[in-house]
Coordinates of C-alpha atoms (C1' of nucleotides) in Angstrom, one line a residue:
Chain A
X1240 CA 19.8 -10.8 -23.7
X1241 CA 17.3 -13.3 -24.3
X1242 CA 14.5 -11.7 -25.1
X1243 CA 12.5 -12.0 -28.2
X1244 CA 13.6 -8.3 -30.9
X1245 CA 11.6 -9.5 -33.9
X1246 CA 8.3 -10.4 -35.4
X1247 CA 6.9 -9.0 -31.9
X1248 CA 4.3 -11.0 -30.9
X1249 CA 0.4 -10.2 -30.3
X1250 CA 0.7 -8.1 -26.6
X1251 CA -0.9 -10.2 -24.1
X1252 CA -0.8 -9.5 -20.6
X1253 CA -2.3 -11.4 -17.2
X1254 CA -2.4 -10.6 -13.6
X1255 CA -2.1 -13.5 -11.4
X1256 CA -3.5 -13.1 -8.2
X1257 CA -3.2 -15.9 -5.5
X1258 CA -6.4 -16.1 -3.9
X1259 CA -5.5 -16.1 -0.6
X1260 CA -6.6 -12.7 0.8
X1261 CA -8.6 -9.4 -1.1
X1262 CA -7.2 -7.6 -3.2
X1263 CA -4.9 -5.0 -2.2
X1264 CA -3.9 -1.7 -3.8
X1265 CA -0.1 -3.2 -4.8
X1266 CA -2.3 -6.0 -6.7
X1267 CA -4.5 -3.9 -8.1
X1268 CA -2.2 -1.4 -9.3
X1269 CA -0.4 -4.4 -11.1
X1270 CA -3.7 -5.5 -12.4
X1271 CA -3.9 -2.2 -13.3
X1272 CA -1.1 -1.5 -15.3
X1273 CA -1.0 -4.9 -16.8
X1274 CA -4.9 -4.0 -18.4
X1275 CA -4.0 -0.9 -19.8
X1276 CA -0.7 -2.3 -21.3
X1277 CA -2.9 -4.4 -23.1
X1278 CA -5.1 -2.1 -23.7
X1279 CA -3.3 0.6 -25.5
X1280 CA -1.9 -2.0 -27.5
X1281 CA -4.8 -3.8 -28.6
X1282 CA -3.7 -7.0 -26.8
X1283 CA -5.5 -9.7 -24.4
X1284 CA -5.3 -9.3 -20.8
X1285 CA -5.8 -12.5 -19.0
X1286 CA -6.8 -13.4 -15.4
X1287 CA -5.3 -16.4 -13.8
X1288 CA -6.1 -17.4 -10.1
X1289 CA -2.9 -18.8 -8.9
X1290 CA -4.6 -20.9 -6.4
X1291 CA -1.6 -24.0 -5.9
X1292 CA -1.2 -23.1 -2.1
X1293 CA -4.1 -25.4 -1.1
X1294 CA -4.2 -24.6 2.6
X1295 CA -4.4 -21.0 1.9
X1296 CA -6.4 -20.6 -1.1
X1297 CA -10.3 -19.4 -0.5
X1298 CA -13.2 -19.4 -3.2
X1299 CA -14.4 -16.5 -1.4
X1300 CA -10.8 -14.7 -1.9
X1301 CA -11.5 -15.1 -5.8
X1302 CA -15.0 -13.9 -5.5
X1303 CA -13.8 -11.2 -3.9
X1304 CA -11.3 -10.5 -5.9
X1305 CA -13.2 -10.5 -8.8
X1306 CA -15.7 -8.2 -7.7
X1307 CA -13.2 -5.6 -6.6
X1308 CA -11.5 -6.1 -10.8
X1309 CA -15.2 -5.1 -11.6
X1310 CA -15.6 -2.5 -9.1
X1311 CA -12.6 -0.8 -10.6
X1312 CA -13.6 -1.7 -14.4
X1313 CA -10.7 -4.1 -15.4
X1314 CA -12.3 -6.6 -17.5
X1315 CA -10.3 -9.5 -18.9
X1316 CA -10.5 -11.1 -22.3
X1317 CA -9.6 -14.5 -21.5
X1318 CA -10.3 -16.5 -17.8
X1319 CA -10.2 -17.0 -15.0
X1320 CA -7.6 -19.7 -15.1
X1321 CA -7.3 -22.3 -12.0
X1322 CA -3.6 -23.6 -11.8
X1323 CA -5.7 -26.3 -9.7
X1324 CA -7.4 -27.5 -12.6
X1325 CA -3.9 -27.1 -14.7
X1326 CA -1.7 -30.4 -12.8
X1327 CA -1.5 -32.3 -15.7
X1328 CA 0.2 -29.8 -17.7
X1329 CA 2.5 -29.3 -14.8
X1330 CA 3.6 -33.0 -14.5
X1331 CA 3.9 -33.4 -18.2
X1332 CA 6.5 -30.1 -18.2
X1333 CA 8.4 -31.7 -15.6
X1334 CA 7.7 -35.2 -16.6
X1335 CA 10.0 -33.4 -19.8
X1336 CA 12.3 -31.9 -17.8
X1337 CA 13.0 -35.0 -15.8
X1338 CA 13.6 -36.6 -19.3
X1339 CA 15.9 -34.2 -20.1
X1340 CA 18.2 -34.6 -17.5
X1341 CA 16.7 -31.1 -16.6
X1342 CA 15.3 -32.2 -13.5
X1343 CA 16.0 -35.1 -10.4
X1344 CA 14.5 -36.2 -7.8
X1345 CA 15.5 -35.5 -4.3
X1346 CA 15.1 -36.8 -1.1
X1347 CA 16.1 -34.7 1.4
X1348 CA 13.8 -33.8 3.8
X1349 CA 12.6 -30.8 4.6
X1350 CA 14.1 -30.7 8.8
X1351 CA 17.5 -31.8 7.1
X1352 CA 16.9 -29.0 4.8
X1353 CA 16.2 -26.2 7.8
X1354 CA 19.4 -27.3 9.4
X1355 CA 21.9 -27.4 6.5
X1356 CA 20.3 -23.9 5.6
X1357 CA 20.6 -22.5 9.4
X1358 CA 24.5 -24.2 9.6
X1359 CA 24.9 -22.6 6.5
X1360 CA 23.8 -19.2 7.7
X1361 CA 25.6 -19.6 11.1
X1362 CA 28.8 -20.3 9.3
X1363 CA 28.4 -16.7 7.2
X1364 CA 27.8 -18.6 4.3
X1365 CA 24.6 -18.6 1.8
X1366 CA 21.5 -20.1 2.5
X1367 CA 21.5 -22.5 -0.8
X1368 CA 20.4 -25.7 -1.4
X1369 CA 24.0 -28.0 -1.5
X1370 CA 22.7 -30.1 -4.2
X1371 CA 23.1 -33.2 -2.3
X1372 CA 20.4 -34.7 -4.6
X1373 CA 21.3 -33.2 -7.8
X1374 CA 23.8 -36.1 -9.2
X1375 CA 22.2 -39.5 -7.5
X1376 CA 19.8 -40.4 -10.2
X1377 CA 17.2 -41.1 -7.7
X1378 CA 13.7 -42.2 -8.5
X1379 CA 10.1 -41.0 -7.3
X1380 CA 9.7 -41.7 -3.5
X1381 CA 7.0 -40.8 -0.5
X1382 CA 8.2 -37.5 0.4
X1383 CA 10.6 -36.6 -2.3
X1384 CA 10.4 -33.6 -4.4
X1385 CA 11.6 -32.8 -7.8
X1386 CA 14.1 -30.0 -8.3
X1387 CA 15.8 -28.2 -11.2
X1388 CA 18.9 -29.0 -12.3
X1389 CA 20.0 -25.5 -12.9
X1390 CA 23.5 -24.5 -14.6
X1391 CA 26.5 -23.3 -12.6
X1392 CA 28.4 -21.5 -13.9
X1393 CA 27.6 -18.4 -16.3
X1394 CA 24.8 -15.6 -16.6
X1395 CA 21.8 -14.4 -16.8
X1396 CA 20.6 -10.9 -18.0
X1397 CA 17.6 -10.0 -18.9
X1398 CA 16.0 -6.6 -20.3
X1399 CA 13.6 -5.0 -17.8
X1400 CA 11.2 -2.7 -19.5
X1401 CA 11.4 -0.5 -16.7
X1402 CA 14.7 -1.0 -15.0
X1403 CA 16.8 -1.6 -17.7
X1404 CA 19.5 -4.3 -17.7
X1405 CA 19.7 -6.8 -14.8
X1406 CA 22.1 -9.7 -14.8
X1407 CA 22.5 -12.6 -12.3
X1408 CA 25.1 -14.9 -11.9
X1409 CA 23.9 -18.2 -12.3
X1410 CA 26.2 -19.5 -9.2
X1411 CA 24.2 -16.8 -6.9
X1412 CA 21.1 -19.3 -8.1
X1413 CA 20.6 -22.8 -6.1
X1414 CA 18.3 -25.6 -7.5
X1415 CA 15.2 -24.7 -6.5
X1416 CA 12.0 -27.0 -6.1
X1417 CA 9.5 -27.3 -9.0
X1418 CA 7.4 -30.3 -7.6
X1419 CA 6.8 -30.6 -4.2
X1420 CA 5.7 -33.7 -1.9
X1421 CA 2.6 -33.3 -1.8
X1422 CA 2.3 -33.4 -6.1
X1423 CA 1.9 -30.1 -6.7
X1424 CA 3.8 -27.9 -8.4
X1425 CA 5.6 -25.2 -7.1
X1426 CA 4.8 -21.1 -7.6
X1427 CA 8.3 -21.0 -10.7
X1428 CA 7.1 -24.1 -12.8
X1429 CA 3.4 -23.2 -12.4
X1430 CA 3.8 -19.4 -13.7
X1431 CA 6.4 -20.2 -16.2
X1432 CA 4.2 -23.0 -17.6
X1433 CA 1.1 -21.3 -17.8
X1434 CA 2.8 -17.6 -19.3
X1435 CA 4.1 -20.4 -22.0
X1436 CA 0.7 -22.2 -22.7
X1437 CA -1.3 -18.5 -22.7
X1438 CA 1.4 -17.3 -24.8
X1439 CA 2.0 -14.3 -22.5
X1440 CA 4.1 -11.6 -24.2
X1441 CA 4.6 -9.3 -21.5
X1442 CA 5.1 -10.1 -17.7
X1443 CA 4.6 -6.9 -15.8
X1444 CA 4.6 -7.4 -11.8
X1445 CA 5.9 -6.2 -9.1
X1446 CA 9.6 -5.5 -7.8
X1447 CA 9.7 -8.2 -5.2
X1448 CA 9.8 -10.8 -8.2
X1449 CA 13.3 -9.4 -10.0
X1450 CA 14.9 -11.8 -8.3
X1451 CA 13.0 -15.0 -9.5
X1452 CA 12.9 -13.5 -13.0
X1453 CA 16.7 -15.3 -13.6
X1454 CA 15.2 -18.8 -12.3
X1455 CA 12.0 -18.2 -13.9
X1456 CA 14.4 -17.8 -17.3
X1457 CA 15.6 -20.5 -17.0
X1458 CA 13.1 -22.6 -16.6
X1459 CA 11.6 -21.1 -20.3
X1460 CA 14.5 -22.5 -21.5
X1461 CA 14.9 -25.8 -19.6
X1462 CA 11.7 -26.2 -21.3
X1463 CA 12.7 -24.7 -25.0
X1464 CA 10.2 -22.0 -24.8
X1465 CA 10.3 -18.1 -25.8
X1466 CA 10.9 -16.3 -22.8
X1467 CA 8.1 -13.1 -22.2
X1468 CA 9.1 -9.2 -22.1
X1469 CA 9.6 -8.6 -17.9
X1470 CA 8.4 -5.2 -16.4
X1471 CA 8.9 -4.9 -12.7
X1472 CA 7.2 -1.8 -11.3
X1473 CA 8.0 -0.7 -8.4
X1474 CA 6.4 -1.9 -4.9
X1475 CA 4.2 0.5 -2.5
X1476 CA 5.2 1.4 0.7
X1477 CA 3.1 2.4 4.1
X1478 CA 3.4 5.9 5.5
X1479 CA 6.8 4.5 7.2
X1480 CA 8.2 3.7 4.1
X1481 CA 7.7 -0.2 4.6
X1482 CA 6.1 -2.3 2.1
X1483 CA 2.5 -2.0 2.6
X1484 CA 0.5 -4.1 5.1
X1485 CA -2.3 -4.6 6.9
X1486 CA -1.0 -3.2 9.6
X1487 CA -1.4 0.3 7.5
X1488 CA -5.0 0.2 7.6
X1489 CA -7.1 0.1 4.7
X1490 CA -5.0 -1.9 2.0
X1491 CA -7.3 -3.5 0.1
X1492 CA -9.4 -2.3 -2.9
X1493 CA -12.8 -3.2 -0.8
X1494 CA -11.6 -0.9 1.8
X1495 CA -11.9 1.7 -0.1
X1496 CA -15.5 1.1 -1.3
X1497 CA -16.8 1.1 1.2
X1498 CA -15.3 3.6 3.0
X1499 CA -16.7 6.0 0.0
X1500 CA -14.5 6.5 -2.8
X1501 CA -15.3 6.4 -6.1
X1502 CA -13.9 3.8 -8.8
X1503 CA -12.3 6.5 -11.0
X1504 CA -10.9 8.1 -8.3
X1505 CA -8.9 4.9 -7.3
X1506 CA -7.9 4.0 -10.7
X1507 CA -6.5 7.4 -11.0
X1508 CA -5.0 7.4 -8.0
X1509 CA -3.2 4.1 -8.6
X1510 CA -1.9 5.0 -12.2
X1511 CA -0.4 8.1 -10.8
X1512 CA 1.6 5.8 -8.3
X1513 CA 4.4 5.2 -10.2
X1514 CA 3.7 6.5 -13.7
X1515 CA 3.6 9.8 -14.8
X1516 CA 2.5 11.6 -17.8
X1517 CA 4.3 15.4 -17.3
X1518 CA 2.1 17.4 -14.8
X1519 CA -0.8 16.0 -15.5
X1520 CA -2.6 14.8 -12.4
X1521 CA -6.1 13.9 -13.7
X1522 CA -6.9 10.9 -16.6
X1523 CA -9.9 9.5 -17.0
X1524 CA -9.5 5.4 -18.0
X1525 CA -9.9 6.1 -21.7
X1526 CA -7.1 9.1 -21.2
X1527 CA -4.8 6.1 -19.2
X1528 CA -5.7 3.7 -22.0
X1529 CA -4.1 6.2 -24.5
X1530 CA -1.2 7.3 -22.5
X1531 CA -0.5 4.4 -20.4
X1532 CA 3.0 3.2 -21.5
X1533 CA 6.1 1.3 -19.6
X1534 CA 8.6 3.7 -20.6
X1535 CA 7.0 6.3 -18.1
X1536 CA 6.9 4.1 -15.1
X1537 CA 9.3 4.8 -12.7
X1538 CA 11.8 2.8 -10.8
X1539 CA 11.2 3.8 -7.1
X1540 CA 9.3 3.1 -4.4
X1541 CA 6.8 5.0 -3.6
X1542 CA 4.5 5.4 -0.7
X1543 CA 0.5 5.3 -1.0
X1544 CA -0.8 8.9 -0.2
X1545 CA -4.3 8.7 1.0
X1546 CA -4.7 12.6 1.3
X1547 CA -4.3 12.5 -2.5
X1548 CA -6.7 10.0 -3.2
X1549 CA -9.0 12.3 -1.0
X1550 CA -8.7 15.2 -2.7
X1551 CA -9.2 13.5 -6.3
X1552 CA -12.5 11.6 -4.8
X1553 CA -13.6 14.7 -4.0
X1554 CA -13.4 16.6 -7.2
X1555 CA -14.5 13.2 -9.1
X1556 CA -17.8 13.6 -6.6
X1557 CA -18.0 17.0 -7.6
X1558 CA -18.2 15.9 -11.5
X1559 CA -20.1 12.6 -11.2
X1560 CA -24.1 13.1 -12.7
X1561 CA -26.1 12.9 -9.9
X1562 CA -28.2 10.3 -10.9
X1563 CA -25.2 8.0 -10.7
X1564 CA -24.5 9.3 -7.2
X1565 CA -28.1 8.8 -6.3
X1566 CA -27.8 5.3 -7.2
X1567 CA -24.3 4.9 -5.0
X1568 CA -25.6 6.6 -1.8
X1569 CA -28.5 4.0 -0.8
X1570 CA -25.7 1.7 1.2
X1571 CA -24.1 5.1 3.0
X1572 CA -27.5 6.4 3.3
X1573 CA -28.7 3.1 5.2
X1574 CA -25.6 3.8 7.5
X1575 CA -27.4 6.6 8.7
X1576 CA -30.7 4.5 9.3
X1577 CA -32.1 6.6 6.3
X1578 CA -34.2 3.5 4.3
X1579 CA -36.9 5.5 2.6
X1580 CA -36.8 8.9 1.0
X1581 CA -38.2 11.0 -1.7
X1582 CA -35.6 10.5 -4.8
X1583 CA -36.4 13.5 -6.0
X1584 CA -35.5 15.2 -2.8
X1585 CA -31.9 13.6 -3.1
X1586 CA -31.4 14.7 -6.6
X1587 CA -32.2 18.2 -5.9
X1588 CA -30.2 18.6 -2.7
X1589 CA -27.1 16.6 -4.3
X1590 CA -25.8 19.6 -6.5
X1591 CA -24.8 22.0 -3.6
X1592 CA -23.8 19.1 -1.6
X1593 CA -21.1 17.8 -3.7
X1594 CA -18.8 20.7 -3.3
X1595 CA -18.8 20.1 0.4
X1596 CA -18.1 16.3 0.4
X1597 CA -14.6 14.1 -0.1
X1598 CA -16.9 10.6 0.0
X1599 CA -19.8 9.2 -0.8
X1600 CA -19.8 8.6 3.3
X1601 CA -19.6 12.5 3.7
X1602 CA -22.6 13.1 1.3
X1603 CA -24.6 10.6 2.9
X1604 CA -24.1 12.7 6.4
X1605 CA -24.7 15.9 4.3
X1606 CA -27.6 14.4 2.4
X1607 CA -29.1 13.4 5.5
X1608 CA -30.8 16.5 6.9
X1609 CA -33.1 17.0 3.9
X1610 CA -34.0 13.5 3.9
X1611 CA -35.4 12.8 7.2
X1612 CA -38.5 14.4 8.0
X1613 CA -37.5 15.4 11.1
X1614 CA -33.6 15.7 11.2
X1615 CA -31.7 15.5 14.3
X1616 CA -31.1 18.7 16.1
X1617 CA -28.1 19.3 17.0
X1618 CA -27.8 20.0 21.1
X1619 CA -24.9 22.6 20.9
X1620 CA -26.4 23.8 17.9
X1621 CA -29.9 24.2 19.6
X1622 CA -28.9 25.5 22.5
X1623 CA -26.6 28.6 20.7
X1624 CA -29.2 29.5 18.4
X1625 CA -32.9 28.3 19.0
X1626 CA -32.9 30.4 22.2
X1627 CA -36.9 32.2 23.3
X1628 CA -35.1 35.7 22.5
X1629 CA -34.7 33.8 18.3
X1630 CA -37.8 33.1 17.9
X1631 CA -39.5 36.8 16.5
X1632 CA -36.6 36.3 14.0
X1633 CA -37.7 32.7 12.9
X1634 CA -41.6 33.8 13.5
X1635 CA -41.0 37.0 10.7
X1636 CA -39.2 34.1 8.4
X1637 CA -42.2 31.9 9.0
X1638 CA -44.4 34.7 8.1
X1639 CA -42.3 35.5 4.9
X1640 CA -42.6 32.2 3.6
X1641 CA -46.3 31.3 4.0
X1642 CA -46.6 34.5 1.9
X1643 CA -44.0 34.5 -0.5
X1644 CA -42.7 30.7 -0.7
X1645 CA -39.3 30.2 -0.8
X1646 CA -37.8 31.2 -4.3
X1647 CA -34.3 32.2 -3.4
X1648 CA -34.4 35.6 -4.6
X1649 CA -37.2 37.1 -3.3
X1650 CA -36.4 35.0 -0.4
X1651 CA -33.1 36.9 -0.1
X1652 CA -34.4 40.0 -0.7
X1653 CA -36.9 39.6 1.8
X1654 CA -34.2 38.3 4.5
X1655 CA -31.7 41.2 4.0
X1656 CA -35.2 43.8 4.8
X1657 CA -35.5 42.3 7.7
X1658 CA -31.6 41.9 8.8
X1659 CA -31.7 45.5 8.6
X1660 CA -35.0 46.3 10.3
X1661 CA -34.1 44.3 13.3
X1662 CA -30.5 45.7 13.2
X1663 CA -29.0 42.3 12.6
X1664 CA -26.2 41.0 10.5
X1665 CA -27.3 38.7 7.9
X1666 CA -25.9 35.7 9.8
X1667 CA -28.3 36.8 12.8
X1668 CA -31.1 35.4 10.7
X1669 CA -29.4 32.7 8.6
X1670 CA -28.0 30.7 11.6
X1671 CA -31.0 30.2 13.7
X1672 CA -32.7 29.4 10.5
X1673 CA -30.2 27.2 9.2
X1674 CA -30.4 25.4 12.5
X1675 CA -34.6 25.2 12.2
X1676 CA -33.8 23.5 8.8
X1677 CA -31.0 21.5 9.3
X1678 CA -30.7 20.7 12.8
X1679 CA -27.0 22.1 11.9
X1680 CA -25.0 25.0 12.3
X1681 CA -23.6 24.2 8.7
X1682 CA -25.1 23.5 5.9
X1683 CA -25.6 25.0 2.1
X1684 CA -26.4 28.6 1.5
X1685 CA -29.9 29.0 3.7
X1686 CA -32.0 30.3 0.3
X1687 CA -30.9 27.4 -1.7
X1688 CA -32.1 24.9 1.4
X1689 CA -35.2 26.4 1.6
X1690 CA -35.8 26.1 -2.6
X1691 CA -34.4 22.5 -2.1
X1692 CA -37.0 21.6 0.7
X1693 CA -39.8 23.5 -0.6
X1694 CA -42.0 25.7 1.2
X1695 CA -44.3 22.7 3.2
X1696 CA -41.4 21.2 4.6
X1697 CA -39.7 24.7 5.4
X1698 CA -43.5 25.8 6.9
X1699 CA -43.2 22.8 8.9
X1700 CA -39.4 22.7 10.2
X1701 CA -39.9 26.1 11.4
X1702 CA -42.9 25.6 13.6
X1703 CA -40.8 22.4 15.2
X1704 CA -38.2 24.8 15.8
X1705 CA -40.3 27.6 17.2
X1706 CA -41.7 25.5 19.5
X1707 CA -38.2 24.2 20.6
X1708 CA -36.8 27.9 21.1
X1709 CA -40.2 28.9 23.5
X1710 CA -39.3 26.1 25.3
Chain B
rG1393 C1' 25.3 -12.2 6.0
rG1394 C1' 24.6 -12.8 0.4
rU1395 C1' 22.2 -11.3 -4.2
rC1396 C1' 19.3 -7.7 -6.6
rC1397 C1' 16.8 -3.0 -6.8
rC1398 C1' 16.1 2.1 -5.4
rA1399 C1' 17.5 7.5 -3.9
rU1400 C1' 14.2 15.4 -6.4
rC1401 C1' 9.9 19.5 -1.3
rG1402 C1' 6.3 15.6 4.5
rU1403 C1' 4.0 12.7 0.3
rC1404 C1' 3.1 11.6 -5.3
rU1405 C1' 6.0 13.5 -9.1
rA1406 C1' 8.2 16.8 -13.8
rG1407 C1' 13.0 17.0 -15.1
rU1408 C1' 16.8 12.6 -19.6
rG1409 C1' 24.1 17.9 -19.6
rG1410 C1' 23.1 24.3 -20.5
rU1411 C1' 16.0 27.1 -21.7
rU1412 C1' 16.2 25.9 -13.7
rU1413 C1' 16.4 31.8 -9.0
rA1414 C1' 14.6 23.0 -9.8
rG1415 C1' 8.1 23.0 -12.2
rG1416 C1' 3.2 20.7 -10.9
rA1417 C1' 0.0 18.2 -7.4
rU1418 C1' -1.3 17.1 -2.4
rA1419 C1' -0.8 18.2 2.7
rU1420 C1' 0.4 22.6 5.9
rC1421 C1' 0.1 28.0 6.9
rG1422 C1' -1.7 33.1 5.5
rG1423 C1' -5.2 36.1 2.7
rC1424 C1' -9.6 36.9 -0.4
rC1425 C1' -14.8 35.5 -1.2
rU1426 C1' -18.9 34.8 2.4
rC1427 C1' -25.4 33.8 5.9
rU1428 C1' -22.5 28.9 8.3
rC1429 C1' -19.6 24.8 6.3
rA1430 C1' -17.4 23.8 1.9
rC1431 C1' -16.0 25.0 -3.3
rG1432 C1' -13.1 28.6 -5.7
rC1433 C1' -9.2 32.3 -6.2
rC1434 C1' -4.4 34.5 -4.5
rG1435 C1' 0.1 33.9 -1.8
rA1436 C1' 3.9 31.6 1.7
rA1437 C1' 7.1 28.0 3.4
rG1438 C1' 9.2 23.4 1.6
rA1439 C1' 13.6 19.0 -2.1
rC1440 C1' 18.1 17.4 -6.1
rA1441 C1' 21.1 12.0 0.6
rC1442 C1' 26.7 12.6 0.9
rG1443 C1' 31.7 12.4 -1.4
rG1444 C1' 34.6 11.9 -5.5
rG1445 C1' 35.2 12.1 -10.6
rU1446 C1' 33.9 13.0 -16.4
rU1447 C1' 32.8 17.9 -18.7
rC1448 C1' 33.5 24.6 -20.5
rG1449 C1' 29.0 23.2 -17.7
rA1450 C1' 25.8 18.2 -13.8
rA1451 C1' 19.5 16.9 -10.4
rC1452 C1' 20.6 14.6 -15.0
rC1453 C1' 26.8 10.4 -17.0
rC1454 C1' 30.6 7.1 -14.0
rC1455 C1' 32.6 5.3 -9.1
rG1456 C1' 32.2 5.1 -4.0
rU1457 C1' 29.7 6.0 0.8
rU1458 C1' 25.3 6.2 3.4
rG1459 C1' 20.2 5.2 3.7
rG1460 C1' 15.9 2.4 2.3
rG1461 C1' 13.6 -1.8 0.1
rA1462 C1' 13.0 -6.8 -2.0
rC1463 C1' 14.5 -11.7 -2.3
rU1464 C1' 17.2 -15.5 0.2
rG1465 C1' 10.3 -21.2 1.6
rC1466 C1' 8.0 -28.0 -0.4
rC1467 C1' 4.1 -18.9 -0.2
rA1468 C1' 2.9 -16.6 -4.4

RNA sequence: GGUCCCAUCGUCUAGUGGUUUAGGAUAUCGGCCUCUCACGCCGAAGACACGGGUUCGAACCCCGUUGGGACUGCCA
């Protein structure tokens, strides 16, 4: 075990995305847990754009991944870093190695490379770099990369936080490339170099890097440096139980957002992937903050369930103030054409509409009858209930309101008179109303619509249906 | 192929040798509530991959098998 037991360190975490794409929910769950780590222990989390992979790299990948570290609250104390901006750091460490006789030069090219590795795989045998290189003392040259000299023979183990004891045997490990041709330095020299200069205690990421951890290792120690705490978490899988993809649909963070979720809802979502805390299914961030610990994280894979992130939008909807959903719902609301409407209006209607949505997309369609003065009539629903033999009904309701307005009770009371007068079930009345109002067959109790709209825009909804049902 | 990791209801998980007829959540189904649609409430069905050990006793410990995944790049 080479890990550092004593005086334990200041807790400093990073996430280090490379900005080549948005960020998707494996990344931000990382992100994620990496911030509360940090978090609950009073530590720095640090953000570090691993951006070395020039042809891929985008500005407008780390906007947007940026904005989607904001959208879900994850601030960071130190950053963003640029490895771009970091090359001199990286050629003295392996100016050092070189030195040290940690390091050579090699010149094999990269087609001689494909073919020793495919001969290699045809013949049964492992994939490895031979080492051709590693004993010629060669100097700098166009094309040549530098590689390190790892050992090879003995171990390495390391402690994972989450999935206990792992050792590699060094043999297994070939010497892999740390500068490439082109002068930059490769993903291992880059990460290990910068978790050494930002003095990184803890490296939690995911799964799919346990096996670099061993070279990674070594490198910290080819370059006489403490070697960080590693956490590998588990990766998330697609409804087929493959790691998640594109192909899966909505994978990344902004996918979410716009499709109508709510920030909270994802962050729960994501801490429950993976980490538990008994049977509790609901934390808020300052709950996750306090609870939030390695030691609960499990060690399987674990596949993204979007029916679960529904159902905790939805009761996250149903607690969020309305004022802050009033100040979410303009983009959804636009997606229904709806530009201008009364404020007050929304606020008032909001409160029996979140029950009844699952996103902020499904309270925009639900908000959308009491905003437009004139909603949309529904054809199916016009033609089942806003028939010539309705209209007495809705002309008695019309009646009732120009004389009584439209508090709910004595609405009610009024309603259910008149249900039993005309022999009618209750529903006789409140559907074709309900329709007049809404343009729907469904919508919130008919009373509490009528209080919401008030009686002028009842008075007037009714007339427009009235004349619709005569025809 | 090699190396490494993983394995409880469809899914997310609780469970760290006996308190378990394996708990919760979600999804599904049924019922209640009801002016529609929801919310809510009640209930049903549903899992320890398999085989060996260790032990008085194993979902929990060990080994193997099977299955899945990751890595095996001059990507990160």
């Amino acid at each position: 075990m080479n890990q550092p037991t004593d005086n334990t360190p200041r807790v400093r975490t990073r996430f280090p995305p490379s900005p080549t794409g948005a960020l998707h929910l494996g990344g931000a769950r990382t992100a994620l847990f990496n911030w509360l780590f940090a978090r609950h222990h009073g530590g720095d989390f640090v953000l570090r754009l691993e951006d070395t992979d020039r042809k891929r790299s985008k500005q407008e990948h780390t906007d947007s991944i940026m904005a989607a570290m904001d959208w879900l609250g994850l601030d960071f104390d130190e950053g963003p870093f640029y490895q771009t901006q970091r090359l001199e750091r990286y050629r003295e460490a392996i100016d050092q190695m070189l030195e040290q006789g940690r390091a050579y030069w090699c010149h094999c090219s990269p087609e001689d490379l494909t073919k020793k590795r495919e001969a290699a795989m045809k013949a049964g045998g492992k994939p490895m770099y031979d080492g051709a290189c590693r004993e010629k003392n060669l100097g700098p040259a166009e094309g040549a990369v530098v590689r390190f000299k790892g050992p090879r023979t003995g171990s390495t183990t390391f402690n994972d936080l989450v999935k206990g004891p792992i050792t590699f045997e060094h043999k297994e490990l070939d010497d892999l490339i740390i500068l490439r041709s082109d002068g930059w330095p490769t993903y291992h020299l880059a990460v290990v170099v910068d978790d050494i200069d930002m003095a990184i205690s803890h490296v939690i990421r995911g799964d799919d890097h346990v096996n670099n951890t061993p070279r990674q290792i070594l490198l910290y120690q080819a370059l006489d440096a403490a070697v960080p705490l590693f956490a590998h978490v588990p990766m998330i899988l697609g409804p087929d139980k493959t790691k998640l993809s594109k192909r899966h649909g909505a994978t990344a963070v902004v996918d979410y957002q716009t499709l109508g979720y709510l920030p909270e809802a994802m962050i729960n979502a994501l801490a429950r992937l993976g980490w538990s805390h008994g049977d509790q299914e609901k934390f808020s961030l300052q709950e996750l903050v306090e609870l939030f610990g390695l030691d609960a994280v499990g060690r399987s894979a674990a596949v993204f369930d979007t029916d679960k992130l529904l159902h905790l939008n939805q009761r996250y909807i149903q607690e969020a103030e309305p004022a802050r959903l009033a100040e979410l719902l303009p983009p959804f609301l636009a997606e229904r054409g709806i530009t201008e409407y009364d404020q007050a209006l929304l606020l008032a209607c909001l409160p029996e509409l979140t029950p009844r949505a699952k996103t902020l997309v499904e309270l925009a369609d639900w908000a959308e009858p009491f905003l437009k003065a004139e909603p949309e009539m529904s054809p199916k629903a016009v033609k089942k209930f806003l028939k010539p033999e309705t209209s007495p009904v809705l002309e008695r309701v019309l009646a009732m309101v120009q004389e009584r307005g439209v508090e709910p009770e004595a609405m009610e009371a009024g309603v259910r008179e008149l249900s039993e007068e005309l022999g009618l079930k209750l529903g006789g009345i409140a559907q074709p109303v309900r329709v007049a109002l809404t343009g729907r067959t469904f919508s919130p109790g008919i009373f509490e619509v009528m209080a919401i709209l008030g009686a002028e825009r009842v008075i007037a909804r009714l007339k427009r249906a009235l004349a619709i049902a005569k025809g």
